[in-house]
mmCIF file of C-alpha atoms and ligand atoms in Angstrom:
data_model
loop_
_atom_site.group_PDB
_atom_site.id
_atom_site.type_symbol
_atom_site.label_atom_id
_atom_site.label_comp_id
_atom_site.label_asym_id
_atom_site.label_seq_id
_atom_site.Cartn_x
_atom_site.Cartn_y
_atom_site.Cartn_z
ATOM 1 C CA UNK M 1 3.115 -28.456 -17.365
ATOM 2 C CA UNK M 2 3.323 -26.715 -13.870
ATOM 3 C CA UNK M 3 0.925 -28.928 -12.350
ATOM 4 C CA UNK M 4 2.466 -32.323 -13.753
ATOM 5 C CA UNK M 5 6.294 -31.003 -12.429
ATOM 6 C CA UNK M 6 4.414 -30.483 -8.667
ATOM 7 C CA UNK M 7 2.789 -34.359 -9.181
ATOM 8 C CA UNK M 8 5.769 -35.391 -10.181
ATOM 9 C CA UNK M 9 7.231 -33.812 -6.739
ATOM 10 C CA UNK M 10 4.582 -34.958 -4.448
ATOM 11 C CA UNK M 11 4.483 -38.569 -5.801
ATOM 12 C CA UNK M 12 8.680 -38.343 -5.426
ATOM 13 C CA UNK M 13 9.289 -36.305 -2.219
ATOM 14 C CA UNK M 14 8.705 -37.935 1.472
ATOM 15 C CA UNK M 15 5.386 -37.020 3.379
ATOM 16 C CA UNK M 16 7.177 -34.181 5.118
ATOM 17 C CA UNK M 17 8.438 -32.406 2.132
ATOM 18 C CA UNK M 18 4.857 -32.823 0.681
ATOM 19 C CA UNK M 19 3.114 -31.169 4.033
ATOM 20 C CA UNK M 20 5.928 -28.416 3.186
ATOM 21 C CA UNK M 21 4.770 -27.926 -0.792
ATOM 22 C CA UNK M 22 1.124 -27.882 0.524
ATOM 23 C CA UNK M 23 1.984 -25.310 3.259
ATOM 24 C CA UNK M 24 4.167 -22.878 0.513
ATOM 25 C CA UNK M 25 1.289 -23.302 -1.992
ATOM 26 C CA UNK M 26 -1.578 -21.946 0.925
ATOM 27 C CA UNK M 27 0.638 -19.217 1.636
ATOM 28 C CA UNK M 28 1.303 -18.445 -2.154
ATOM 29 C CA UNK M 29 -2.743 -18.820 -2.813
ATOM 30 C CA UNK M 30 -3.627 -17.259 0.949
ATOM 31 C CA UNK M 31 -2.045 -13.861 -0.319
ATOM 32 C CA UNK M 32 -4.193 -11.833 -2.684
ATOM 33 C CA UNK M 33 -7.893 -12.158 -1.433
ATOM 34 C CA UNK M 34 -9.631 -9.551 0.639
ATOM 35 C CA UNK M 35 -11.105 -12.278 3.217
ATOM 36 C CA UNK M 36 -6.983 -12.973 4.110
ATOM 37 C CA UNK M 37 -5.955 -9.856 4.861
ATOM 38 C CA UNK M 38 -6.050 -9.632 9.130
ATOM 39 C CA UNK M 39 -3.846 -7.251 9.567
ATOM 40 C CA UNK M 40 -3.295 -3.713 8.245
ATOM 41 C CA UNK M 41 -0.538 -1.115 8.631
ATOM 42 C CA UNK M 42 -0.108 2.380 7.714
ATOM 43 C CA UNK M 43 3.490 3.647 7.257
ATOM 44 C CA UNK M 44 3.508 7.526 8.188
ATOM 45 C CA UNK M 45 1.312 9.122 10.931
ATOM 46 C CA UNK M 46 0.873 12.905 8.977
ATOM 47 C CA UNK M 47 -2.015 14.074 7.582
ATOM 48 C CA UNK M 48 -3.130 11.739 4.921
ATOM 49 C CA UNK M 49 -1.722 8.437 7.285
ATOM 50 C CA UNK M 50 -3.832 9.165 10.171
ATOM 51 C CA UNK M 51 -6.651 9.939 8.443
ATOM 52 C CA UNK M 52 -6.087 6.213 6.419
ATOM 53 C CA UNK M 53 -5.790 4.612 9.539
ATOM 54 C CA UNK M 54 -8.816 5.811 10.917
ATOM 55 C CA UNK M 55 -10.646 4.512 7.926
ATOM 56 C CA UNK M 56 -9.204 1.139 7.618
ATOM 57 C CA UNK M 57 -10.228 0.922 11.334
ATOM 58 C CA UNK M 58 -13.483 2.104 11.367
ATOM 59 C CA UNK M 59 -14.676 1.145 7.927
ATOM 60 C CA UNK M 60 -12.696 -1.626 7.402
ATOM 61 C CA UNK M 61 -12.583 -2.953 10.890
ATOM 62 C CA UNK M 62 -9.215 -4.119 10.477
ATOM 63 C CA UNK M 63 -6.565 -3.966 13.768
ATOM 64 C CA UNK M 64 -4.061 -0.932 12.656
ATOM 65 C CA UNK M 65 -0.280 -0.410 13.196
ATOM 66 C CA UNK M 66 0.894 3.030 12.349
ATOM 67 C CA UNK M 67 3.935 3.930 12.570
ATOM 68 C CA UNK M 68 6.044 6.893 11.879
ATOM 69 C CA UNK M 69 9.544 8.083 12.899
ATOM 70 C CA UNK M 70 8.918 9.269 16.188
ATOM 71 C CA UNK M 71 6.104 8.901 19.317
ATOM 72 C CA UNK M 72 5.717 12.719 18.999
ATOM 73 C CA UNK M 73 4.458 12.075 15.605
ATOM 74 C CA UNK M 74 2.362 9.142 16.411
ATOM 75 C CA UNK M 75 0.632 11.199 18.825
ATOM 76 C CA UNK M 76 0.172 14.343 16.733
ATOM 77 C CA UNK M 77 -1.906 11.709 14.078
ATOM 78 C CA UNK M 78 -3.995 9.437 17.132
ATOM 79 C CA UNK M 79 -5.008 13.364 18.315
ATOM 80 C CA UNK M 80 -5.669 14.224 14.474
ATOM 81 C CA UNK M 81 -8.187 11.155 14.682
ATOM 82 C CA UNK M 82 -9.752 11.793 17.700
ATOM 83 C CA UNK M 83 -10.446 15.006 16.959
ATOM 84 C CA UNK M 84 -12.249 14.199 13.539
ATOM 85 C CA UNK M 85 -14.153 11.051 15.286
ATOM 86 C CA UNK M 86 -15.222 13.566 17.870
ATOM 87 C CA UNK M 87 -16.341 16.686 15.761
ATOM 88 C CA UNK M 88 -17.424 14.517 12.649
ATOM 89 C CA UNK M 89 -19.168 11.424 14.411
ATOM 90 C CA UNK M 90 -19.561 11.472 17.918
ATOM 91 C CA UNK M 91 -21.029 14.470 18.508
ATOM 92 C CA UNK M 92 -23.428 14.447 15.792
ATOM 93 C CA UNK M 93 -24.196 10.802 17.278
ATOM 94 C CA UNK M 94 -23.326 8.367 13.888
ATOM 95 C CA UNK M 95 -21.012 6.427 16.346
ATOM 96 C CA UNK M 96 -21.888 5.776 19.973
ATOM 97 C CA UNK M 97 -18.555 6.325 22.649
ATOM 98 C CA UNK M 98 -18.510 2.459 22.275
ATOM 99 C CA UNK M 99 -17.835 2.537 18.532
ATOM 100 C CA UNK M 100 -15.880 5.348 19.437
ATOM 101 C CA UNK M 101 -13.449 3.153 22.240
ATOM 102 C CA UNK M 102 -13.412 0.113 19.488
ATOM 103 C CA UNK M 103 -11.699 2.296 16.372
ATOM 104 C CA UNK M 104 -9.855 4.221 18.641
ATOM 105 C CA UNK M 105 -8.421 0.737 20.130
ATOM 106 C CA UNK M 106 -7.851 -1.157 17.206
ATOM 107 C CA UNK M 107 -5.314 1.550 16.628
ATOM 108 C CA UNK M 108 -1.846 0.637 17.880
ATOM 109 C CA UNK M 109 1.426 2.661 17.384
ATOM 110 C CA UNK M 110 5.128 1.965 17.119
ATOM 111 C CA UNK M 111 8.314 3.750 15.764
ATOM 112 C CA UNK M 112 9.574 0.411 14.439
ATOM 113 C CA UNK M 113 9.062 -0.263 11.174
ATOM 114 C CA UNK M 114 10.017 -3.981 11.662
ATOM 115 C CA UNK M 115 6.848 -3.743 14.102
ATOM 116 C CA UNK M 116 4.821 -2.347 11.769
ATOM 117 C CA UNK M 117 5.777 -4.920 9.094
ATOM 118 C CA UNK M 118 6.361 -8.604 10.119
ATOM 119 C CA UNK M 119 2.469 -9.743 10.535
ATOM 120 C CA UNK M 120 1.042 -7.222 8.147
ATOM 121 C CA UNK M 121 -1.139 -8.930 5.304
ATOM 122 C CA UNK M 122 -1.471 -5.358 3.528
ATOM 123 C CA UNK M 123 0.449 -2.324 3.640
ATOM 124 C CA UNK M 124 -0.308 1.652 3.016
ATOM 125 C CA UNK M 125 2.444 3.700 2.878
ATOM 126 C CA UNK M 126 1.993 7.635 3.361
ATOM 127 C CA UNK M 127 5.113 9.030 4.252
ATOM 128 C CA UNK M 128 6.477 12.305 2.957
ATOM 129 C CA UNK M 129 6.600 12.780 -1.215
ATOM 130 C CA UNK M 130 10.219 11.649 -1.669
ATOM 131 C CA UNK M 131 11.509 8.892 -3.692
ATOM 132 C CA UNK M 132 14.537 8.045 -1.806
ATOM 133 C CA UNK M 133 12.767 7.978 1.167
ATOM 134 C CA UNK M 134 9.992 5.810 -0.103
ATOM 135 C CA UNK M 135 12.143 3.610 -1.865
ATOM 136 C CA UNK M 136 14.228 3.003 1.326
ATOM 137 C CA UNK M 137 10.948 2.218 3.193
ATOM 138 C CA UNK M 138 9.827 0.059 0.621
ATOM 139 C CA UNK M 139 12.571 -1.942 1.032
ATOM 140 C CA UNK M 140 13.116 -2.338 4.400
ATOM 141 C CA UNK M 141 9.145 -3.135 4.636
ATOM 142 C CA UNK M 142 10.160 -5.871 1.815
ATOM 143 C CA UNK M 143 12.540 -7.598 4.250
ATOM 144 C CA UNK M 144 10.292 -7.589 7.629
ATOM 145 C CA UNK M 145 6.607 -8.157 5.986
ATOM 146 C CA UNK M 146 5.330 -12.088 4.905
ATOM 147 C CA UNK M 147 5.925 -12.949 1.647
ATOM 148 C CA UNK M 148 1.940 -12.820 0.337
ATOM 149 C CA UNK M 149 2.004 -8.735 1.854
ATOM 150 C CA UNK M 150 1.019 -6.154 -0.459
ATOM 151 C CA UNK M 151 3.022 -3.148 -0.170
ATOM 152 C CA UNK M 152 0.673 -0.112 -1.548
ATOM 153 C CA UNK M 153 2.112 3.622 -1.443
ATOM 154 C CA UNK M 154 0.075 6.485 -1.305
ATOM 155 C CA UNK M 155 2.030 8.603 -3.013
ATOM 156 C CA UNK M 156 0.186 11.165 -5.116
ATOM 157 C CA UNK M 157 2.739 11.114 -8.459
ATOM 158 C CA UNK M 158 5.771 9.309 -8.014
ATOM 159 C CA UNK M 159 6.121 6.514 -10.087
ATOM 160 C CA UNK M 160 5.404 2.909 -8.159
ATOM 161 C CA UNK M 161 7.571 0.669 -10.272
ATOM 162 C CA UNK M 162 10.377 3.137 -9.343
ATOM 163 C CA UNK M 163 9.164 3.011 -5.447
ATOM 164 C CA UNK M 164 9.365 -0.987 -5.432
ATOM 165 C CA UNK M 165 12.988 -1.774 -7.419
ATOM 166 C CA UNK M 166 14.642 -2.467 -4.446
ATOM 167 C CA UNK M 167 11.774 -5.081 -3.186
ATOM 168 C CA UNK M 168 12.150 -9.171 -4.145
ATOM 169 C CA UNK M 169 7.754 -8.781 -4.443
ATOM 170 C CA UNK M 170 7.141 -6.204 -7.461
ATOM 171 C CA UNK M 171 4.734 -8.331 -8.485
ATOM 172 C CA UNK M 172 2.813 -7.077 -4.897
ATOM 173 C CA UNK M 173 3.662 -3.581 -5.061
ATOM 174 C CA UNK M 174 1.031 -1.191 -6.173
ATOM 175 C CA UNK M 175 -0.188 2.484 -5.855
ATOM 176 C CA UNK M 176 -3.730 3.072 -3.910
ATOM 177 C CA UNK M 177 -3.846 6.694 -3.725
ATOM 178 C CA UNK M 178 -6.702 8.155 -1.805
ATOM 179 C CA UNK M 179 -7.458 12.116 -1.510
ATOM 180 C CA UNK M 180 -7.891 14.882 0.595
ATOM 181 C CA UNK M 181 -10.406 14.503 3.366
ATOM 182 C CA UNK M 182 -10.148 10.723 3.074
ATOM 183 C CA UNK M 183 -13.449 10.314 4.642
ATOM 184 C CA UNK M 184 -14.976 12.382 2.532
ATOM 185 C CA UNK M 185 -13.533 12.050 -1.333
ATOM 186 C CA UNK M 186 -14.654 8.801 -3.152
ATOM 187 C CA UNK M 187 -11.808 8.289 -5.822
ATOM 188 C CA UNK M 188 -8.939 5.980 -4.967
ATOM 189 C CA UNK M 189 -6.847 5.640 -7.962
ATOM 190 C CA UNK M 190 -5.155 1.810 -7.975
ATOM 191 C CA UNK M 191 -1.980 2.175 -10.113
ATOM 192 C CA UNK M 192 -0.446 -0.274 -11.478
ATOM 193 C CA UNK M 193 3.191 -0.768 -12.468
ATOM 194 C CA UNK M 194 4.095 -2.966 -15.368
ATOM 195 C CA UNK M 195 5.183 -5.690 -12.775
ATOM 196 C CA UNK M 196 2.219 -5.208 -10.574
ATOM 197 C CA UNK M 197 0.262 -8.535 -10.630
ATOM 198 C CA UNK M 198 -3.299 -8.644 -11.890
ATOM 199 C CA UNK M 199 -3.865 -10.128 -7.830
ATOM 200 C CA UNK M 200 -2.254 -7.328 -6.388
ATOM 201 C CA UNK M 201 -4.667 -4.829 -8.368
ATOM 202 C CA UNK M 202 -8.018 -6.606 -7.603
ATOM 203 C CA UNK M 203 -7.355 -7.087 -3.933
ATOM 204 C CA UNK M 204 -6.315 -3.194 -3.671
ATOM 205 C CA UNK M 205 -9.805 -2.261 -5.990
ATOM 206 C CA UNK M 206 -11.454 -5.029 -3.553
ATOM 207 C CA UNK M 207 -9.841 -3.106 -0.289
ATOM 208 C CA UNK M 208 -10.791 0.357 -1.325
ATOM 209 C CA UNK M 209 -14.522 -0.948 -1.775
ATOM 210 C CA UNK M 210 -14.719 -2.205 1.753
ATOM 211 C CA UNK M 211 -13.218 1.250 2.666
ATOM 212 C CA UNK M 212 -16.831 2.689 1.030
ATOM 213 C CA UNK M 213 -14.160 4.611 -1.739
ATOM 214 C CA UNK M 214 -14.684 4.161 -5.703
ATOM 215 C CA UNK M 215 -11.648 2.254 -7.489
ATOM 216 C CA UNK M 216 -10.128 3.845 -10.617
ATOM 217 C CA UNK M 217 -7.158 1.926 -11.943
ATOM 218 C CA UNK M 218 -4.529 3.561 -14.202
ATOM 219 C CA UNK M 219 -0.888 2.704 -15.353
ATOM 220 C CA UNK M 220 2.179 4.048 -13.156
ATOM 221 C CA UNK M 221 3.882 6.422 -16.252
ATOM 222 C CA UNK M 222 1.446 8.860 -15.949
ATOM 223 C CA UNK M 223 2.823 11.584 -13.801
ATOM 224 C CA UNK M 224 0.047 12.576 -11.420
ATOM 225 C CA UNK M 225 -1.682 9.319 -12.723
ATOM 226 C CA UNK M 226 -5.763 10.779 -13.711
ATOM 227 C CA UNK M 227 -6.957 13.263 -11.351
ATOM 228 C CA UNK M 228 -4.022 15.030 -10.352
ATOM 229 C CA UNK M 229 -2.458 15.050 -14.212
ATOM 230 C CA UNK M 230 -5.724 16.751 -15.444
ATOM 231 C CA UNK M 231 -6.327 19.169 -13.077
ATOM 232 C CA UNK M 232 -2.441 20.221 -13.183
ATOM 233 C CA UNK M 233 -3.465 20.964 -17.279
ATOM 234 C CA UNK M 234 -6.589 23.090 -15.804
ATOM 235 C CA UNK M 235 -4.591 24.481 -13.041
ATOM 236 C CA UNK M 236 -1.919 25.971 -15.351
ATOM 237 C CA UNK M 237 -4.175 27.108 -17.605
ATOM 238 C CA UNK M 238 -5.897 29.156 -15.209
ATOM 239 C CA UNK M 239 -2.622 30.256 -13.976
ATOM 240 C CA UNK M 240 -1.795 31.755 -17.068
ATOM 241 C CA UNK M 241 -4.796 33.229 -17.106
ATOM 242 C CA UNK M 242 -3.915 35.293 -14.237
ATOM 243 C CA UNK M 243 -0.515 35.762 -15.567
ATOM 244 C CA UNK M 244 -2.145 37.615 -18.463
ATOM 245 C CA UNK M 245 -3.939 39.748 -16.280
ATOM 246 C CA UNK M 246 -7.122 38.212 -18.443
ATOM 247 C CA UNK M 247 -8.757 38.112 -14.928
ATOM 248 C CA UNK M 248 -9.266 37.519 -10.982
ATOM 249 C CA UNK M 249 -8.685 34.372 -9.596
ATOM 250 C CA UNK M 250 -11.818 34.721 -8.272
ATOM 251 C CA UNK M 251 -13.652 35.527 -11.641
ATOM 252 C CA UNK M 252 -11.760 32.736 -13.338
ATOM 253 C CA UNK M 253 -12.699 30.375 -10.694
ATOM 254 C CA UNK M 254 -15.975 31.541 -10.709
ATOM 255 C CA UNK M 255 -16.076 30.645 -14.819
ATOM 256 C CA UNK M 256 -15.026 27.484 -14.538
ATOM 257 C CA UNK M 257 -17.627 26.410 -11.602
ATOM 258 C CA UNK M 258 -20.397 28.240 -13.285
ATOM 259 C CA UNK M 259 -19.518 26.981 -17.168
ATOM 260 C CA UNK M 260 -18.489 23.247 -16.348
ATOM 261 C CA UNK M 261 -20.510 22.780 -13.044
ATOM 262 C CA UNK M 262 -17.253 22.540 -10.751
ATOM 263 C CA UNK M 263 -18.119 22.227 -6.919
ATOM 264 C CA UNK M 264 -14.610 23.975 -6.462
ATOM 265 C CA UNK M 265 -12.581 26.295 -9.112
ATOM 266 C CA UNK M 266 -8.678 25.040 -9.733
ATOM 267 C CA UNK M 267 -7.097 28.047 -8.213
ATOM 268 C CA UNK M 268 -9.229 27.779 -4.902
ATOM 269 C CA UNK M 269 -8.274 24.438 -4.727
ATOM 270 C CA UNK M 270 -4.852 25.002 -5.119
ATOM 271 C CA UNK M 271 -4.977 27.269 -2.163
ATOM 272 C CA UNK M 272 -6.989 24.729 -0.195
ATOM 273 C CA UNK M 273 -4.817 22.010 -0.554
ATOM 274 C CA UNK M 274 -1.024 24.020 -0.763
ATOM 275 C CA UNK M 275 -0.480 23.467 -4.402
ATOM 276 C CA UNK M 276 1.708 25.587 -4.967
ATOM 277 C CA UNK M 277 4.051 24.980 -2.385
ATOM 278 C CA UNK M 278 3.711 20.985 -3.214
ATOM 279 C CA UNK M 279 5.011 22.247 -6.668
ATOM 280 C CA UNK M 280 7.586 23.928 -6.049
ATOM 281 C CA UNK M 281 8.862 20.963 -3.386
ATOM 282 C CA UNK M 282 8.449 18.259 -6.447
ATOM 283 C CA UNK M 283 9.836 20.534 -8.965
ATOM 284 C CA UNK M 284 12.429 18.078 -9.926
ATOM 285 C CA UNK M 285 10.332 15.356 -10.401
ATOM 286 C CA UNK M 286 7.926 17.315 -12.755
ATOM 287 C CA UNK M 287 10.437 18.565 -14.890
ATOM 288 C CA UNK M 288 12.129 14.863 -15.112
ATOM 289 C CA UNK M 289 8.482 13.596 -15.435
ATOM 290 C CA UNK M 290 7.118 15.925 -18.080
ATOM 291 C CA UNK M 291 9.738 17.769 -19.735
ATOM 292 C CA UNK M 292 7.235 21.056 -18.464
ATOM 293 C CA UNK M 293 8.696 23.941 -16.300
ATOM 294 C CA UNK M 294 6.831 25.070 -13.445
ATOM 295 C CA UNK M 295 4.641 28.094 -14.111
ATOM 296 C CA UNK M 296 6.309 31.312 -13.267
ATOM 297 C CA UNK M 297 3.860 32.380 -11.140
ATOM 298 C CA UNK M 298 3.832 29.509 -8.931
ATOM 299 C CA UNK M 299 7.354 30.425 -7.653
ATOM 300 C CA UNK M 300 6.752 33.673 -7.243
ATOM 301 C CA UNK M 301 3.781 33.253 -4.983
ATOM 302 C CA UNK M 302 5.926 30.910 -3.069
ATOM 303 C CA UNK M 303 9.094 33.066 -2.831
ATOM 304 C CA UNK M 304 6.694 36.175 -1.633
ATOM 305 C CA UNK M 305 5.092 33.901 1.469
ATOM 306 C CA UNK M 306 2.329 33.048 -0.243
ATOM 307 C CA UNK M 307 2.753 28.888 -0.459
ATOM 308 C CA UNK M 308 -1.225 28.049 0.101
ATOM 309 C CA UNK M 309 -2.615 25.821 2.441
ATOM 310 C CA UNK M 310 -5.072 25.186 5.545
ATOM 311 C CA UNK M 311 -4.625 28.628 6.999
ATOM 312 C CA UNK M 312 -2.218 30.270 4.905
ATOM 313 C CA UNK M 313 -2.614 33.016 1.933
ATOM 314 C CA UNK M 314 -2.196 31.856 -1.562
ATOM 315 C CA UNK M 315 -3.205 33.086 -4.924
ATOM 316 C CA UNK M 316 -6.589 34.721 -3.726
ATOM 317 C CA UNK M 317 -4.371 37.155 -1.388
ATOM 318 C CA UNK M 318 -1.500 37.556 -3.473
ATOM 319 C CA UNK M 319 -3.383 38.299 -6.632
ATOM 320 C CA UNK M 320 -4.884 41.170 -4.051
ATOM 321 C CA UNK M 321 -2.065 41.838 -1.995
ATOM 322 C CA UNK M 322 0.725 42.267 -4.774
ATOM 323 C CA UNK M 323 -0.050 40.927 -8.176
ATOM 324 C CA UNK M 324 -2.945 42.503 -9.633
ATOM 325 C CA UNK M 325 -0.895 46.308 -8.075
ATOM 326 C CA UNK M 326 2.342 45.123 -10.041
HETATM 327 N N1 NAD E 1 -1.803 15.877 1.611
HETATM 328 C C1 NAD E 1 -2.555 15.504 0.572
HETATM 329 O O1 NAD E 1 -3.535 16.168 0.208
HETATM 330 C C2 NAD E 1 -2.238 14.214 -0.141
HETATM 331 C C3 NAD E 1 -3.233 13.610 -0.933
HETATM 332 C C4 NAD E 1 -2.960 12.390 -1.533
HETATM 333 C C5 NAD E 1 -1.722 11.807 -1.388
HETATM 334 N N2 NAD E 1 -0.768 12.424 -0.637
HETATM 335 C C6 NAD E 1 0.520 11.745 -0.488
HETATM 336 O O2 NAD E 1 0.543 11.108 0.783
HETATM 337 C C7 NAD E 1 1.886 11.067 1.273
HETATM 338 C C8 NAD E 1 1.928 11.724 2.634
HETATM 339 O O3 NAD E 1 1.487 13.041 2.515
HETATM 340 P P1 NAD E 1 0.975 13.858 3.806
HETATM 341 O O4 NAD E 1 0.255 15.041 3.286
HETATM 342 O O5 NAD E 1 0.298 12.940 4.757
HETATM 343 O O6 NAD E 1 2.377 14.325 4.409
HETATM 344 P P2 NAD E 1 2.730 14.699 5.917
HETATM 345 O O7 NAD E 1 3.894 15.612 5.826
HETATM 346 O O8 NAD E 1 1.536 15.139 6.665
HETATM 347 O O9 NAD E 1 3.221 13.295 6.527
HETATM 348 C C9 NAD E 1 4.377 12.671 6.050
HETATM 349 C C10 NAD E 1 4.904 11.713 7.088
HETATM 350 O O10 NAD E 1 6.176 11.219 6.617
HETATM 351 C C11 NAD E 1 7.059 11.119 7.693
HETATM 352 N N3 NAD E 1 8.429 11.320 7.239
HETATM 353 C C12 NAD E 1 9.045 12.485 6.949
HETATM 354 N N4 NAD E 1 10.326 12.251 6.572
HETATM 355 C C13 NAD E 1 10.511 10.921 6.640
HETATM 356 C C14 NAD E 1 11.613 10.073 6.406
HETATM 357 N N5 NAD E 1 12.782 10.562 5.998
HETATM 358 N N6 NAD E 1 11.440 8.754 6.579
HETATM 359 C C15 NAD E 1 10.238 8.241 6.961
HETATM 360 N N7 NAD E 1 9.164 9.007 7.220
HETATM 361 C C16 NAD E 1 9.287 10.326 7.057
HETATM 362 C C17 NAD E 1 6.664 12.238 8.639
HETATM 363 O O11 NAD E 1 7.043 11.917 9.951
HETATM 364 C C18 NAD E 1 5.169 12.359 8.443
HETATM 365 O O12 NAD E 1 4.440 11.675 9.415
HETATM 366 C C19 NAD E 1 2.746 11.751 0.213
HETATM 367 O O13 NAD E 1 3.280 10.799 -0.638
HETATM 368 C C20 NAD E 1 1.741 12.633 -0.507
HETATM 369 O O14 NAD E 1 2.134 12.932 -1.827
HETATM 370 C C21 NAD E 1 -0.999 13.599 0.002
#
């Protein structure tokens, strides 16, 4: 039927209004292949958008704009990269200074998000876990980026069909969450709203394979979509474990690596990664999300100054420190 109603136009509409059709239908058809996207940017410069940059540069070879809300920022995230190319690569020789120079360069920066957006083919966005805030970036990226753009978010629970209602392209909004090193942890989970096109899906899956990760894809209503959802269940468990003075962090952690051949136990992890203070900050949307409460005990180790987090006590201290003396 479609293809009769665009004869019908082309044998009915002068030359020039054909070229046009032909033109709208390459752009419509350019959009969702891997081989058409040119152009990459990352929206947010912290700790998971730098280290997304540096691998759609270096693995995926693609020129980068990342921008965030101001230069000091930018900076903080092109020294973030650096660093890791230097301790991680160059000095154990996988890349030579050259390769070094070339992912570096492809690299470029800007605090303007129209910048960022207007040639873009595919879009990551990492900034801070907020809805408002992503929503707003969403749709400003919505008015500045080409029509065939995918507009991805990286956020690690908030729900995408909610991040893309005030975009004209939900079909092309999607989730591609990566984790925590990015260059090191294989799982990208591709989430998919219930207006997320099957195109938009299999060029994300497609992207994340030429970025070496492994695709999982999932539906958008599950708060903390696979990984994050299950260990949460393990992670509270344990919690209550402690709670109950049943035992140690340490021996509980120790239990689960030992009995289910974990490389890492749920309440070390928590404190790797700042769980708990990531918690309390998306309180809200858990309760709204799952109808749970957050577990006492995360709030308290939060309130005491113990929030987790690169360099910062968590349970392991305050289960020490105060809790297990109590
Ligand atoms: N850190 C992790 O382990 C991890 C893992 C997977 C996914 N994520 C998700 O990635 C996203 C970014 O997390 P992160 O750890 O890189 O955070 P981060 O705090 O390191 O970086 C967030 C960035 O957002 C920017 N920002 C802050 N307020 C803003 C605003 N009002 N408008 C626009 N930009 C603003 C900041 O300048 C900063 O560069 C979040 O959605 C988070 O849930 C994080």
């Amino acid at each position: 039927m479609i293809f009769h109603m665009i004869s019908f136009l082309f044998q009915t509409l002068p030359t020039e209004h054909t070229v046009i059709w032909f033109y709208f239908l390459a752009i419509k058809g350019k959009d969702m292949r891997l081989d058409n996207i040119k152009h990459v940017s990352v929206i947010g410069a912290g700790r998971m958008g730098s280290q997304i940059s540096e691998l759609l540069s270096r693995l995926g070879g693609y020129p980068v704009i990342l921008w965030d809300l101001e230069d000091e920022l930018l900076q903080r995230g092109l020294s973030s990269i650096r660093a890791r190319l230097e301790k991680h690569l160059l000095k154990k020789e996988k890349i030579s200074q050259d390769e070094y120079e070339k992912i570096l360069g492809r690299i470029e920066t800007t605090t303007e998000l129209f910048h960022a957006a207007y040639r873009a083919d595919f879009v990551v966005e990492a900034v801070v876990e907020n809805l408002q805030v992503k929503k707003g970036i969403f749709q400003r990226l919505d008015e500045h980026a080409p029509a065939h753009a995918v507009l991805a978010s990286n956020t690690s629970a908030l729900n995408i069909t909610e991040i893309g209602s005030l975009t004209k392209r939900r079909d092309r909004v999607v989730g591609m969450h990566f984790f925590n090193p990015v260059a090191v942890m294989k799982l990208v989970e591709v989430v998919r709203g219930p207006l997320t096109s099957e195109d938009t899906v299999n060029v994300t899956c497609a992207l994340a394979k030429r970025l070496g990760k492994e695709p999982v894809v999932c539906k958008d209503f599950s708060f903390g979509f696979i990984a994050n959802r299950a260990y949460r269940a393990m992670r509270d468990e344990a919690l209550q474990m402690v709670w109950e003075r049943v035992a140690s962090p340490e021996d509980i952690d120790k239990a689960m690596k030992l009995g289910y051949a974990l490389p890492v136990g749920p309440l070390e992890l928590g404190d790797m990664v700042g769980s708990w203070e990531i918690a309390v900050a998306s309180e809200d949307s858990i309760v709204k999300e799952t109808g749970k409460r957050l577990h006492p005990l995360i709030k308290m180790m939060v309130r005491a100054g113990y929030p987790g987090g690169p360099g910062r006590k968590g349970i392991y201290d305050f289960w020490k420190e105060v809790f297990s003396k109590w």
